[in-house]
CSV table of C-alpha atoms in Angstrom, one decimal:
chain,number,residue,atom,x,y,z
A,1,UNK,CA,-26.6,4.8,-44.0
A,2,UNK,CA,-24.9,7.9,-44.3
A,3,UNK,CA,-23.1,10.3,-46.2
A,4,UNK,CA,-19.7,8.6,-45.3
A,5,UNK,CA,-21.0,4.7,-44.8
A,6,UNK,CA,-21.7,5.5,-48.8
A,7,UNK,CA,-19.0,6.3,-49.9
A,8,UNK,CA,-16.4,3.7,-47.7
A,9,UNK,CA,-18.7,1.3,-48.8
A,10,UNK,CA,-17.9,2.1,-52.4
A,11,UNK,CA,-13.9,2.3,-51.6
A,12,UNK,CA,-14.0,-1.0,-50.0
A,13,UNK,CA,-16.2,-3.0,-52.2
A,14,UNK,CA,-13.7,-2.1,-55.0
A,15,UNK,CA,-10.4,-3.0,-52.9
A,16,UNK,CA,-12.2,-6.0,-52.7
A,17,UNK,CA,-12.0,-6.3,-55.8
A,18,UNK,CA,-8.3,-5.6,-55.9
A,19,UNK,CA,-7.3,-8.0,-52.8
A,20,UNK,CA,-9.1,-10.8,-52.5
A,21,UNK,CA,-8.7,-13.8,-53.7
A,22,UNK,CA,-11.3,-13.5,-57.0
A,23,UNK,CA,-11.6,-16.8,-59.1
A,24,UNK,CA,-9.8,-16.5,-62.1
A,25,UNK,CA,-12.4,-17.0,-64.5
A,26,UNK,CA,-13.4,-13.6,-63.0
A,27,UNK,CA,-9.7,-11.9,-62.3
A,28,UNK,CA,-9.4,-10.3,-65.8
A,29,UNK,CA,-12.9,-8.1,-65.6
A,30,UNK,CA,-11.9,-7.8,-61.7
A,31,UNK,CA,-8.9,-6.3,-62.4
A,32,UNK,CA,-9.9,-3.5,-66.0
A,33,UNK,CA,-13.3,-2.8,-63.6
A,34,UNK,CA,-10.5,-1.0,-60.6
A,35,UNK,CA,-8.2,0.2,-63.0
A,36,UNK,CA,-11.1,2.1,-64.6
A,37,UNK,CA,-12.8,2.6,-61.0
A,38,UNK,CA,-9.5,4.4,-59.8
A,39,UNK,CA,-9.7,7.3,-62.7
A,40,UNK,CA,-13.5,8.4,-60.9
A,41,UNK,CA,-12.6,8.2,-57.5
A,42,UNK,CA,-13.3,11.1,-56.9
A,43,UNK,CA,-16.7,11.2,-57.7
A,44,UNK,CA,-17.5,8.4,-55.1
A,45,UNK,CA,-19.0,10.4,-52.2
A,46,UNK,CA,-20.8,12.6,-54.4
A,47,UNK,CA,-22.3,9.7,-56.7
A,48,UNK,CA,-23.4,7.3,-53.4
A,49,UNK,CA,-25.0,10.2,-51.5
A,50,UNK,CA,-27.2,11.3,-55.0
A,51,UNK,CA,-30.5,9.2,-53.3
A,52,UNK,CA,-30.4,10.9,-50.4
A,53,UNK,CA,-29.8,14.3,-51.5
A,54,UNK,CA,-31.4,14.9,-54.9
A,55,UNK,CA,-33.5,11.8,-55.5
A,56,UNK,CA,-35.1,11.5,-52.2
A,57,UNK,CA,-37.0,8.3,-53.0
A,58,UNK,CA,-36.3,6.9,-48.7
A,59,UNK,CA,-39.6,5.7,-48.5
A,60,UNK,CA,-39.9,3.5,-51.6
A,61,UNK,CA,-36.3,2.7,-53.4
A,62,UNK,CA,-33.8,2.2,-50.3
A,63,UNK,CA,-36.1,-0.7,-48.6
A,64,UNK,CA,-38.1,-3.4,-48.5
A,65,UNK,CA,-40.5,-4.0,-45.7
A,66,UNK,CA,-41.0,-7.1,-44.3
A,67,UNK,CA,-44.0,-8.0,-41.4
A,68,UNK,CA,-44.1,-11.6,-39.8
A,69,UNK,CA,-47.2,-13.0,-41.3
A,70,UNK,CA,-49.5,-15.0,-39.3
A,71,UNK,CA,-49.9,-19.3,-40.2
A,72,UNK,CA,-48.2,-22.4,-40.3
A,73,UNK,CA,-47.0,-22.9,-43.5
A,74,UNK,CA,-43.3,-23.5,-44.4
A,75,UNK,CA,-42.3,-20.8,-46.8
A,76,UNK,CA,-39.0,-21.2,-48.9
A,77,UNK,CA,-36.5,-18.4,-48.4
A,78,UNK,CA,-33.5,-17.4,-50.7
A,79,UNK,CA,-30.9,-19.0,-51.1
A,80,UNK,CA,-27.2,-16.3,-51.6
A,81,UNK,CA,-24.2,-17.4,-51.4
A,82,UNK,CA,-22.8,-19.2,-48.1
A,83,UNK,CA,-19.8,-16.4,-47.2
A,84,UNK,CA,-22.8,-14.1,-46.4
A,85,UNK,CA,-23.1,-14.0,-42.5
A,86,UNK,CA,-26.4,-12.0,-43.0
A,87,UNK,CA,-27.8,-15.3,-44.8
A,88,UNK,CA,-25.9,-17.8,-41.6
A,89,UNK,CA,-27.0,-15.7,-39.2
A,90,UNK,CA,-30.8,-15.5,-40.5
A,91,UNK,CA,-30.8,-19.0,-41.1
A,92,UNK,CA,-31.1,-19.2,-37.5
A,93,UNK,CA,-33.5,-16.9,-36.6
A,94,UNK,CA,-36.9,-18.1,-35.4
A,95,UNK,CA,-39.0,-16.6,-38.1
A,96,UNK,CA,-36.8,-18.2,-40.1
A,97,UNK,CA,-39.3,-19.9,-43.0
A,98,UNK,CA,-42.0,-18.2,-41.1
A,99,UNK,CA,-44.5,-16.7,-43.3
A,100,UNK,CA,-43.4,-13.1,-43.9
A,101,UNK,CA,-45.6,-10.6,-46.3
A,102,UNK,CA,-43.7,-7.1,-48.1
A,103,UNK,CA,-45.9,-3.9,-46.6
A,104,UNK,CA,-43.7,-1.6,-48.9
A,105,UNK,CA,-40.4,-1.1,-51.1
A,106,UNK,CA,-38.8,-1.2,-54.3
A,107,UNK,CA,-35.4,-1.6,-53.7
A,108,UNK,CA,-34.2,-4.8,-56.0
A,109,UNK,CA,-36.6,-2.6,-58.9
A,110,UNK,CA,-34.1,0.0,-58.2
A,111,UNK,CA,-31.0,-2.4,-58.2
A,112,UNK,CA,-31.7,-3.4,-61.2
A,113,UNK,CA,-32.7,-0.8,-63.0
A,114,UNK,CA,-29.8,0.9,-62.8
A,115,UNK,CA,-27.8,-2.6,-63.1
A,116,UNK,CA,-29.3,-2.1,-66.5
A,117,UNK,CA,-28.9,1.7,-67.4
A,118,UNK,CA,-25.2,1.6,-66.8
A,119,UNK,CA,-24.7,-1.2,-69.5
A,120,UNK,CA,-27.0,0.2,-72.0
A,121,UNK,CA,-25.2,3.8,-71.0
A,122,UNK,CA,-21.7,1.7,-72.0
A,123,UNK,CA,-23.2,0.7,-74.6
A,124,UNK,CA,-24.2,4.3,-75.7
A,125,UNK,CA,-21.3,5.9,-75.5
A,126,UNK,CA,-18.9,3.2,-77.5
A,127,UNK,CA,-21.5,3.5,-80.1
A,128,UNK,CA,-21.9,7.3,-80.8
A,129,UNK,CA,-18.8,9.4,-82.4
A,130,UNK,CA,-17.1,11.8,-79.6
A,131,UNK,CA,-19.1,14.8,-78.9
A,132,UNK,CA,-22.7,13.3,-79.7
A,133,UNK,CA,-25.0,15.6,-78.3
A,134,UNK,CA,-26.9,12.4,-77.3
A,135,UNK,CA,-24.5,10.8,-75.9
A,136,UNK,CA,-24.0,9.8,-72.2
A,137,UNK,CA,-20.1,10.2,-71.0
A,138,UNK,CA,-17.7,8.2,-68.7
A,139,UNK,CA,-18.5,10.4,-65.8
A,140,UNK,CA,-21.8,10.3,-65.8
A,141,UNK,CA,-21.4,6.4,-65.6
A,142,UNK,CA,-18.8,6.2,-62.2
A,143,UNK,CA,-22.0,8.0,-61.0
A,144,UNK,CA,-25.1,5.4,-62.0
A,145,UNK,CA,-21.8,2.8,-60.6
A,146,UNK,CA,-22.0,4.8,-57.3
A,147,UNK,CA,-25.6,5.5,-57.3
A,148,UNK,CA,-25.7,2.1,-57.5
A,149,UNK,CA,-23.6,1.2,-54.4
A,150,UNK,CA,-25.6,3.2,-52.8
A,151,UNK,CA,-29.7,1.7,-53.2
A,152,UNK,CA,-27.3,-2.7,-52.6
A,153,UNK,CA,-26.4,-1.2,-49.5
A,154,UNK,CA,-29.5,0.3,-47.8
A,155,UNK,CA,-31.1,-3.3,-48.3
A,156,UNK,CA,-28.4,-4.5,-46.5
A,157,UNK,CA,-28.9,-2.1,-43.5
A,158,UNK,CA,-31.4,-4.1,-41.5
A,159,UNK,CA,-34.1,-1.7,-40.8
A,160,UNK,CA,-34.9,-0.9,-43.9
A,161,UNK,CA,-36.4,-4.1,-44.4
A,162,UNK,CA,-37.9,-4.2,-40.8
A,163,UNK,CA,-41.6,-3.1,-40.9
A,164,UNK,CA,-41.5,-1.3,-37.6
A,165,UNK,CA,-40.6,2.2,-37.8
A,166,UNK,CA,-37.8,2.8,-36.0
A,167,UNK,CA,-36.6,6.0,-37.8
A,168,UNK,CA,-39.5,7.5,-35.4
A,169,UNK,CA,-39.6,7.6,-31.8
A,170,UNK,CA,-36.3,7.4,-30.4
A,171,UNK,CA,-35.4,6.9,-34.5
A,172,UNK,CA,-32.7,3.9,-33.1
A,173,UNK,CA,-32.0,3.9,-37.0
A,174,UNK,CA,-30.6,6.4,-37.0
A,175,UNK,CA,-28.4,6.0,-34.2
A,176,UNK,CA,-27.6,2.9,-35.3
A,177,UNK,CA,-25.9,4.3,-38.9
A,178,UNK,CA,-25.2,7.5,-37.2
A,179,UNK,CA,-22.7,5.0,-35.0
A,180,UNK,CA,-21.2,3.9,-38.4
A,181,UNK,CA,-20.4,7.5,-39.9
A,182,UNK,CA,-18.6,8.5,-36.7
A,183,UNK,CA,-16.7,5.7,-37.1
A,184,UNK,CA,-15.6,6.4,-40.7
A,185,UNK,CA,-14.6,10.0,-39.9
A,186,UNK,CA,-12.7,8.3,-37.2
A,187,UNK,CA,-10.7,5.9,-39.2
A,188,UNK,CA,-10.2,8.0,-42.4
A,189,UNK,CA,-8.6,11.1,-43.7
A,190,UNK,CA,-11.9,13.8,-45.8
A,191,UNK,CA,-11.0,16.3,-47.5
A,192,UNK,CA,-14.6,18.0,-46.9
A,193,UNK,CA,-13.1,21.9,-48.9
A,194,UNK,CA,-13.5,19.2,-51.8
A,195,UNK,CA,-16.1,16.6,-51.0
A,196,UNK,CA,-13.8,13.1,-51.6
A,197,UNK,CA,-11.7,11.5,-49.2
A,198,UNK,CA,-7.9,12.1,-49.2
A,199,UNK,CA,-5.6,9.4,-50.6
A,200,UNK,CA,-3.0,6.9,-49.3
A,201,UNK,CA,-0.8,5.4,-51.7
A,202,UNK,CA,-2.7,2.7,-52.8
A,203,UNK,CA,-5.2,5.5,-53.9
A,204,UNK,CA,-8.3,4.6,-51.0
A,205,UNK,CA,-9.3,6.6,-48.0
A,206,UNK,CA,-6.1,7.2,-46.2
A,207,UNK,CA,-6.2,6.0,-43.0
A,208,UNK,CA,-5.8,7.8,-39.4
A,209,UNK,CA,-6.9,6.7,-36.2
A,210,UNK,CA,-8.6,3.1,-37.8
A,211,UNK,CA,-11.2,2.1,-35.2
A,212,UNK,CA,-11.2,-2.0,-34.1
A,213,UNK,CA,-14.6,-2.2,-36.0
A,214,UNK,CA,-12.9,-0.4,-39.6
A,215,UNK,CA,-9.9,-3.0,-38.9
A,216,UNK,CA,-11.9,-5.9,-38.6
A,217,UNK,CA,-14.5,-5.0,-41.8
A,218,UNK,CA,-11.0,-3.9,-43.6
A,219,UNK,CA,-8.9,-7.5,-43.0
A,220,UNK,CA,-13.0,-9.4,-43.5
A,221,UNK,CA,-13.1,-8.3,-47.4
A,222,UNK,CA,-9.5,-9.3,-47.8
A,223,UNK,CA,-9.8,-12.4,-46.3
A,224,UNK,CA,-12.9,-13.5,-47.3
A,225,UNK,CA,-13.8,-16.5,-50.0
A,226,UNK,CA,-15.1,-14.4,-53.0
A,227,UNK,CA,-18.0,-15.9,-55.1
A,228,UNK,CA,-18.8,-14.4,-58.3
A,229,UNK,CA,-22.4,-16.5,-58.2
A,230,UNK,CA,-26.0,-14.7,-56.9
A,231,UNK,CA,-26.7,-17.9,-54.5
A,232,UNK,CA,-29.0,-20.6,-55.6
A,233,UNK,CA,-32.1,-20.2,-57.2
A,234,UNK,CA,-31.0,-16.2,-57.9
A,235,UNK,CA,-29.8,-15.3,-61.7
A,236,UNK,CA,-30.1,-11.5,-61.4
A,237,UNK,CA,-28.8,-8.5,-59.6
A,238,UNK,CA,-33.6,-8.5,-58.7
A,239,UNK,CA,-32.9,-12.3,-57.4
A,240,UNK,CA,-30.2,-11.1,-55.5
A,241,UNK,CA,-30.7,-7.7,-53.9
A,242,UNK,CA,-35.1,-9.6,-52.9
A,243,UNK,CA,-33.0,-12.5,-51.5
A,244,UNK,CA,-30.5,-9.5,-49.7
A,245,UNK,CA,-33.3,-7.7,-48.3
A,246,UNK,CA,-35.5,-11.7,-46.8
A,247,UNK,CA,-32.4,-12.3,-44.0
A,248,UNK,CA,-31.7,-8.5,-43.4
A,249,UNK,CA,-35.3,-8.8,-42.5
A,250,UNK,CA,-34.6,-11.6,-39.7
A,251,UNK,CA,-31.8,-10.0,-38.7
A,252,UNK,CA,-33.7,-6.5,-38.1
A,253,UNK,CA,-35.0,-9.2,-35.4
A,254,UNK,CA,-31.7,-10.2,-33.9
A,255,UNK,CA,-30.4,-6.6,-33.8
A,256,UNK,CA,-33.6,-5.8,-31.8
A,257,UNK,CA,-36.4,-8.0,-30.6
A,258,UNK,CA,-40.0,-8.5,-31.4
A,259,UNK,CA,-41.3,-7.2,-28.4
A,260,UNK,CA,-40.3,-4.1,-28.9
A,261,UNK,CA,-41.5,-1.3,-31.2
A,262,UNK,CA,-40.9,2.2,-32.4
A,263,UNK,CA,-43.0,3.2,-29.2
A,264,UNK,CA,-42.1,1.0,-26.8
A,265,UNK,CA,-37.8,0.8,-27.5
A,266,UNK,CA,-35.8,4.1,-26.2
A,267,UNK,CA,-32.4,4.4,-26.2
A,268,UNK,CA,-31.8,3.5,-23.0
A,269,UNK,CA,-33.7,0.9,-22.8
A,270,UNK,CA,-31.7,-0.4,-26.2
A,271,UNK,CA,-28.3,0.2,-24.8
A,272,UNK,CA,-29.3,-1.8,-21.5
A,273,UNK,CA,-30.2,-4.7,-23.5
A,274,UNK,CA,-28.7,-7.6,-24.9
A,275,UNK,CA,-28.7,-6.8,-28.8
A,276,UNK,CA,-26.6,-3.5,-27.9
A,277,UNK,CA,-23.9,-5.8,-26.7
A,278,UNK,CA,-23.7,-7.3,-29.9
A,279,UNK,CA,-23.7,-4.5,-32.5
A,280,UNK,CA,-20.3,-4.1,-32.7
A,281,UNK,CA,-20.4,-8.0,-34.3
A,282,UNK,CA,-23.8,-7.0,-36.0
A,283,UNK,CA,-21.9,-4.0,-37.5
A,284,UNK,CA,-19.1,-6.3,-38.6
A,285,UNK,CA,-21.0,-8.2,-40.6
A,286,UNK,CA,-23.5,-6.0,-41.9
A,287,UNK,CA,-21.0,-3.9,-43.0
A,288,UNK,CA,-19.2,-6.6,-44.8
A,289,UNK,CA,-21.8,-7.9,-46.2
A,290,UNK,CA,-22.6,-4.5,-48.4
A,291,UNK,CA,-19.2,-4.4,-49.0
A,292,UNK,CA,-19.0,-8.1,-50.4
A,293,UNK,CA,-22.7,-7.3,-52.7
A,294,UNK,CA,-21.4,-4.4,-53.9
A,295,UNK,CA,-18.5,-5.6,-54.9
A,296,UNK,CA,-20.6,-8.4,-56.7
A,297,UNK,CA,-22.9,-6.4,-58.6
A,298,UNK,CA,-20.5,-4.0,-59.9
A,299,UNK,CA,-18.4,-7.1,-61.4
A,300,UNK,CA,-21.3,-8.6,-63.0
A,301,UNK,CA,-22.4,-5.2,-64.4
A,302,UNK,CA,-18.5,-4.3,-65.8
A,303,UNK,CA,-18.8,-7.9,-67.1
A,304,UNK,CA,-21.6,-7.7,-69.2
A,305,UNK,CA,-20.5,-4.5,-70.9
A,306,UNK,CA,-17.0,-6.0,-71.7
A,307,UNK,CA,-19.1,-9.1,-72.8
A,308,UNK,CA,-21.0,-7.0,-75.3
A,309,UNK,CA,-17.7,-4.6,-76.0
A,310,UNK,CA,-15.5,-7.4,-76.9
A,311,UNK,CA,-18.2,-9.5,-79.6
A,312,UNK,CA,-18.8,-5.7,-80.9
A,313,UNK,CA,-18.4,-5.6,-85.3
């Protein structure tokens, strides 16, 4: 995903936590995270773009690449919350429960490590005296949240989980991501001089001429039922992102059928395909799922910190 898409997804994750019907058990954590976030919103574009602009670990930590494997044995796929569209659509795929191999990528490891580092940095901040040279800062921790959102979002981009390299050849990967970024830039006012969005009165990106796709996603993030849990059998960020990657792999084959690879698919062929006709629908699901996941992971991280903080001596 591109720069402004990443930043917008992070903002929408917080908007989901503010306006969706959060279960009572998690509501206080969600409210406090929303309040905390708004003090650092000017850093969202910069922080969420750090992995591409500064870290440049795209070949490893932004991906988990799957390849269909030979064999007839049924494979057990992980579970996700039932509201996730990639989960329900993935189960209808011809590749569901079919063998696969993982070619490369450690996105789940990256997400788990950053999630831990955020809590650790909060502990350092709250333990060391103000001005201590080894202490961290709230700005630094906020940046870690936004960096984490980048990796979570990338795992939702189906072509990040497909061994077929659609970044080469006609670069269909880049074409799709650029289309999403164009829609964000059309729909919201961006203060490019200060590398941030202009804000509406509620503190979220100021809408301009909102496209139907962006409008649909904004409506979905409020209406979709919120599940705090990771999905049956998953116990942490690593399990959850690993599960997401499996269904992103299945979604990739819905977006680009198995008969195509990077050497045979042109933009012209793609635009003429049945899959292209469903791109708007799939984009809505992918972007809403990504927002849901960022909100879920962030809330778990925040709750872990607050639980530790409340029990401090």
